[in-house]
Short mmCIF file of C-alpha atoms in Angstrom, two decimals:
data_model
loop_
_atom_site.label_atom_id
_atom_site.label_comp_id
_atom_site.label_asym_id
_atom_site.label_seq_id
_atom_site.Cartn_x
_atom_site.Cartn_y
_atom_site.Cartn_z
CA UNK A 664 83.98 106.75 -174.14
CA UNK A 665 84.47 102.55 -175.13
CA UNK A 666 86.89 102.25 -172.73
CA UNK A 667 84.87 103.92 -169.91
CA UNK A 668 82.00 101.76 -170.77
CA UNK A 669 84.32 98.86 -170.27
CA UNK A 670 85.57 99.60 -167.05
CA UNK A 671 81.90 100.39 -165.81
CA UNK A 672 80.55 96.76 -167.16
CA UNK A 673 84.12 95.13 -165.30
CA UNK A 674 83.07 96.85 -161.99
CA UNK A 675 79.54 96.31 -162.27
CA UNK A 676 80.53 92.49 -162.70
CA UNK A 677 83.19 92.62 -159.33
CA UNK A 678 80.28 94.04 -157.46
CA UNK A 679 77.99 91.20 -158.15
CA UNK A 680 80.78 88.91 -158.12
CA UNK A 681 81.07 90.04 -154.45
CA UNK A 682 77.47 90.19 -154.02
CA UNK A 683 76.83 86.57 -155.05
CA UNK A 684 80.28 85.26 -152.76
CA UNK A 685 78.44 86.89 -149.56
CA UNK A 686 75.02 85.45 -150.77
CA UNK A 687 76.74 82.17 -151.06
CA UNK A 688 78.85 82.11 -148.06
CA UNK A 689 75.76 83.06 -145.58
CA UNK A 690 74.02 80.04 -147.16
CA UNK A 691 76.58 77.80 -145.61
CA UNK A 692 76.24 79.20 -142.01
CA UNK A 693 74.43 76.53 -139.74
CA UNK A 694 71.59 79.14 -138.44
CA UNK A 695 69.84 76.57 -135.76
CA UNK A 696 73.73 75.54 -134.68
CA UNK A 697 74.54 79.13 -134.13
CA UNK A 698 71.46 79.86 -132.17
CA UNK A 699 72.13 76.66 -130.17
CA UNK A 700 75.76 77.39 -129.37
CA UNK A 701 75.16 80.84 -128.31
CA UNK A 702 72.10 79.57 -125.85
CA UNK A 703 73.87 76.87 -124.91
CA UNK A 704 76.79 79.34 -123.98
CA UNK A 705 74.73 81.70 -122.10
CA UNK A 706 72.80 79.02 -119.89
CA UNK A 707 75.93 76.75 -118.99
CA UNK A 708 77.29 80.42 -117.84
CA UNK A 709 74.63 81.15 -115.66
CA UNK A 710 74.17 78.13 -114.12
CA UNK A 711 78.05 77.48 -113.55
CA UNK A 712 78.71 80.89 -111.90
CA UNK A 713 75.52 81.63 -110.22
CA UNK A 714 75.38 77.94 -109.08
CA UNK A 715 79.06 78.11 -107.91
CA UNK A 716 78.70 81.24 -105.61
CA UNK A 717 74.71 80.09 -104.58
CA UNK A 718 76.41 76.86 -102.75
CA UNK A 719 79.19 78.89 -101.35
CA UNK A 720 76.12 81.31 -99.90
CA UNK A 721 74.51 78.48 -98.73
CA UNK A 722 77.30 77.03 -96.21
CA UNK A 723 77.74 80.29 -95.24
CA UNK A 724 73.74 80.13 -94.01
CA UNK A 725 74.35 76.64 -92.46
CA UNK A 726 77.05 77.63 -90.69
CA UNK A 727 75.77 80.71 -89.08
CA UNK A 728 72.07 79.70 -88.48
CA UNK A 729 71.71 76.11 -88.56
CA UNK A 730 74.53 74.10 -87.74
CA UNK A 731 77.35 75.50 -85.27
CA UNK A 732 78.76 72.59 -84.85
CA UNK A 733 81.41 71.99 -88.08
CA UNK A 734 81.47 67.92 -87.48
CA UNK A 735 77.57 68.37 -88.26
CA UNK A 736 77.86 69.70 -91.71
CA UNK A 737 81.06 68.25 -92.69
CA UNK A 738 80.11 65.90 -95.28
CA UNK A 739 77.38 68.60 -96.77
CA UNK A 740 80.36 70.86 -97.00
CA UNK A 741 82.74 68.15 -98.70
CA UNK A 742 79.88 67.66 -101.22
CA UNK A 743 79.39 71.06 -101.98
CA UNK A 744 83.48 71.67 -102.60
CA UNK A 745 82.93 68.77 -104.95
CA UNK A 746 80.04 70.09 -107.13
CA UNK A 747 81.69 73.32 -107.45
CA UNK A 748 85.07 71.85 -108.92
CA UNK A 749 82.65 69.79 -110.89
CA UNK A 750 81.01 73.06 -112.32
CA UNK A 751 84.55 74.06 -113.21
CA UNK A 752 84.39 71.09 -115.48
CA UNK A 753 81.20 70.91 -116.55
CA UNK A 754 81.95 74.86 -117.95
CA UNK A 755 85.09 73.77 -119.59
CA UNK A 756 83.57 70.75 -121.17
CA UNK A 757 81.01 72.41 -122.83
CA UNK A 758 82.74 75.53 -124.05
CA UNK A 759 84.91 72.86 -126.34
CA UNK A 760 81.89 70.98 -126.75
CA UNK A 761 79.76 73.72 -128.42
CA UNK A 762 82.78 74.66 -130.52
CA UNK A 763 83.12 71.19 -131.74
CA UNK A 764 79.36 71.09 -132.62
CA UNK A 765 78.98 74.43 -134.32
CA UNK A 766 82.62 73.56 -136.34
CA UNK A 767 80.57 70.22 -137.19
CA UNK A 768 77.49 72.48 -138.68
CA UNK A 769 79.40 74.79 -140.94
CA UNK A 770 81.47 71.26 -142.48
CA UNK A 771 78.44 69.31 -142.70
CA UNK A 772 76.04 72.53 -144.54
CA UNK A 773 78.89 73.40 -147.07
CA UNK A 774 79.43 69.86 -147.83
CA UNK A 775 75.92 69.14 -148.60
CA UNK A 776 74.61 72.05 -149.96
CA UNK A 777 78.05 71.84 -152.28
CA UNK A 778 79.32 74.93 -151.75
CA UNK A 779 83.15 73.90 -152.06
CA UNK A 780 82.84 71.27 -154.84
CA UNK A 781 80.80 68.51 -155.64
CA UNK A 782 79.62 66.07 -152.82
CA UNK A 783 81.51 63.59 -150.95
CA UNK A 784 80.95 61.80 -148.03
CA UNK A 785 82.72 58.88 -146.72
CA UNK A 786 82.09 56.63 -144.07
CA UNK A 787 84.38 57.91 -141.04
CA UNK A 788 82.62 61.16 -141.47
CA UNK A 789 79.11 59.73 -140.96
CA UNK A 790 80.30 57.59 -138.06
CA UNK A 791 81.40 61.14 -136.68
CA UNK A 792 78.38 62.56 -137.46
CA UNK A 793 75.88 59.92 -135.70
CA UNK A 794 78.86 60.20 -132.80
CA UNK A 795 77.84 63.43 -131.88
CA UNK A 796 74.07 62.75 -132.19
CA UNK A 797 74.50 59.80 -129.62
CA UNK A 798 76.25 62.10 -127.75
CA UNK A 799 74.24 65.22 -128.08
CA UNK A 800 71.01 62.81 -127.15
CA UNK A 801 73.13 61.83 -124.00
CA UNK A 802 73.82 64.85 -122.71
CA UNK A 803 70.26 66.16 -123.45
CA UNK A 804 68.83 63.34 -121.14
CA UNK A 805 71.76 64.29 -118.62
CA UNK A 806 70.59 67.82 -118.37
CA UNK A 807 67.17 66.96 -117.84
CA UNK A 808 68.28 65.63 -114.75
CA UNK A 809 70.29 68.83 -114.12
CA UNK A 810 67.48 71.10 -114.57
CA UNK A 811 65.01 69.28 -112.18
CA UNK A 812 67.91 69.16 -109.55
CA UNK A 813 68.78 72.70 -109.96
CA UNK A 814 64.85 72.99 -109.32
CA UNK A 815 65.20 71.46 -105.31
CA UNK A 816 67.34 74.49 -103.74
CA UNK A 817 64.97 76.94 -105.59
CA UNK A 818 62.13 75.13 -103.91
CA UNK A 819 63.99 74.99 -100.59
CA UNK A 820 64.81 78.24 -100.45
CA UNK A 821 61.42 79.62 -102.21
CA UNK A 822 59.58 77.61 -98.70
CA UNK A 823 61.88 79.48 -96.31
CA UNK A 824 61.27 82.93 -98.01
CA UNK A 825 57.41 82.11 -97.77
CA UNK A 826 57.71 81.32 -93.97
CA UNK A 827 59.40 84.85 -93.41
CA UNK A 828 56.78 86.33 -95.22
CA UNK A 829 54.23 85.03 -93.12
CA UNK A 830 56.37 86.50 -89.99
CA UNK A 831 56.48 89.66 -91.73
CA UNK A 832 52.69 90.08 -91.93
CA UNK A 833 51.92 89.41 -88.80
CA UNK A 834 50.82 92.02 -86.62
CA UNK A 835 53.32 93.37 -84.17
CA UNK A 836 51.35 92.48 -80.98
CA UNK A 837 51.22 88.69 -81.92
CA UNK A 838 55.30 88.09 -81.24
CA UNK A 839 54.32 84.96 -78.78
CA UNK A 840 52.78 83.44 -82.44
CA UNK A 841 55.90 84.38 -84.57
CA UNK A 842 58.31 82.37 -81.97
CA UNK A 843 56.10 79.51 -82.82
CA UNK A 844 56.71 79.66 -86.93
CA UNK A 845 60.10 78.11 -87.60
CA UNK A 846 62.03 76.02 -90.34
CA UNK A 847 63.74 73.20 -89.65
CA UNK A 848 66.25 72.45 -92.35
CA UNK A 849 67.14 68.85 -90.74
CA UNK A 850 63.81 67.53 -92.43
CA UNK A 851 65.49 68.08 -96.26
CA UNK A 852 68.19 65.34 -95.17
CA UNK A 853 71.25 68.27 -96.12
CA UNK A 854 72.31 67.87 -92.18
CA UNK A 855 71.58 65.02 -89.30
CA UNK A 856 68.75 65.45 -87.19
CA UNK A 857 71.18 65.83 -84.39
CA UNK A 858 72.85 69.17 -85.61
CA UNK A 859 72.08 72.02 -83.25
CA UNK A 860 69.97 74.57 -83.41
CA UNK A 861 68.69 72.58 -86.78
CA UNK A 862 66.20 75.59 -87.20
CA UNK A 863 65.03 78.93 -87.13
CA UNK A 864 61.99 80.50 -85.31
CA UNK A 865 60.35 83.90 -85.15
CA UNK A 866 62.54 86.88 -85.07
CA UNK A 867 65.90 84.94 -85.77
CA UNK A 868 64.20 83.42 -89.33
CA UNK A 869 63.09 86.96 -90.00
CA UNK A 870 66.31 88.17 -89.75
CA UNK A 871 68.00 85.31 -91.53
CA UNK A 872 65.87 86.20 -94.68
CA UNK A 873 67.03 89.78 -94.23
CA UNK A 874 70.49 88.96 -94.74
CA UNK A 875 72.81 89.40 -98.10
CA UNK A 876 73.47 86.02 -98.12
CA UNK A 877 69.88 84.70 -98.15
CA UNK A 878 68.81 86.92 -100.51
CA UNK A 879 71.83 86.46 -103.08
CA UNK A 880 71.98 82.83 -102.75
CA UNK A 881 67.82 82.54 -103.36
CA UNK A 882 68.19 84.71 -106.56
CA UNK A 883 71.32 82.81 -107.59
CA UNK A 884 69.69 79.55 -107.61
CA UNK A 885 66.59 80.92 -109.56
CA UNK A 886 68.88 81.90 -112.44
CA UNK A 887 71.29 78.47 -111.82
CA UNK A 888 67.76 76.97 -112.78
CA UNK A 889 66.87 79.45 -115.73
CA UNK A 890 70.42 78.81 -117.47
CA UNK A 891 70.06 74.97 -116.87
CA UNK A 892 66.57 75.15 -118.44
CA UNK A 893 68.14 77.03 -121.45
CA UNK A 894 70.98 74.87 -121.69
CA UNK A 895 68.11 71.83 -122.03
CA UNK A 896 66.66 73.84 -125.08
CA UNK A 897 69.94 74.50 -126.61
CA UNK A 898 70.70 70.54 -126.68
CA UNK A 899 67.34 69.72 -128.00
CA UNK A 900 68.43 72.26 -130.84
CA UNK A 901 71.39 70.79 -131.40
CA UNK A 902 69.64 67.03 -131.52
CA UNK A 903 67.64 68.20 -134.01
CA UNK A 904 70.39 69.51 -136.05
CA UNK A 905 72.58 66.89 -135.84
CA UNK A 906 70.04 64.55 -136.40
CA UNK A 907 68.37 65.89 -139.49
CA UNK A 908 72.66 66.48 -140.67
CA UNK A 909 73.52 63.34 -140.31
CA UNK A 910 70.37 61.91 -142.15
CA UNK A 911 70.87 64.17 -145.63
CA UNK A 912 74.91 63.13 -145.17
CA UNK A 913 73.57 59.52 -145.20
CA UNK A 914 70.66 59.81 -148.02
CA UNK A 915 72.40 62.69 -150.06
CA UNK A 916 73.43 59.88 -152.70
CA UNK A 917 69.78 59.06 -153.18
CA UNK A 918 68.08 62.15 -152.49
CA UNK A 919 68.76 65.90 -153.76
CA UNK A 920 68.16 67.44 -150.32
CA UNK A 921 69.49 70.68 -148.67
CA UNK A 922 70.12 71.88 -145.32
CA UNK A 923 69.99 75.39 -143.39
CA UNK A 924 70.99 73.58 -140.15
#
């Protein structure tokens, strides 16, 4: 009987030890950095993937509807191709940067909470944390510009779509009035003023709005803009997490702090 009781006691202690170990491990998870990483990966994936396809569709629309001469939009085509290559670089960079920031969050949280022994910090460690703080702030400001820039094609496509809706709402016997409603893409400055035809009017404009290229590009630009906004939010969370971790690392010796970041 005594042997059975001792075995039961040992089993309960082992279960309790496993439970405490799990709680300790969960306490070292940087939840803010984890949420920011997931949001950053999702936002960058939406921005890069949808933006790449939407840019390709925009070139198709321009070539078929607004600029039949290839030399008129040659510069724009080169710029769009360059932007597509830049998108590849952005996706690769943020994939690596998100993993690095998440790893830094794990190590910093474990160090501050003293999960693996006595708290220790070095000048090199604080400098690395400070570098991540500075770089994250710079990227946050840069992505605010990217978010604003990604709203420009959404605005352009929305204006075209609104004009098409006006044409569709006209009565069937007002074809003459419909032919006077036009969209001149040259006024946005993306193709030169001598581009032919440069604009679409009436039934040709309504037909363009019904094409799969226009419908897909319009909605993909919206999703890409939303992805850029999600990336901005993720970087804001990263800013708070890295700044808090850096401050705790710097002042831990003088102030007993704990972190959940």
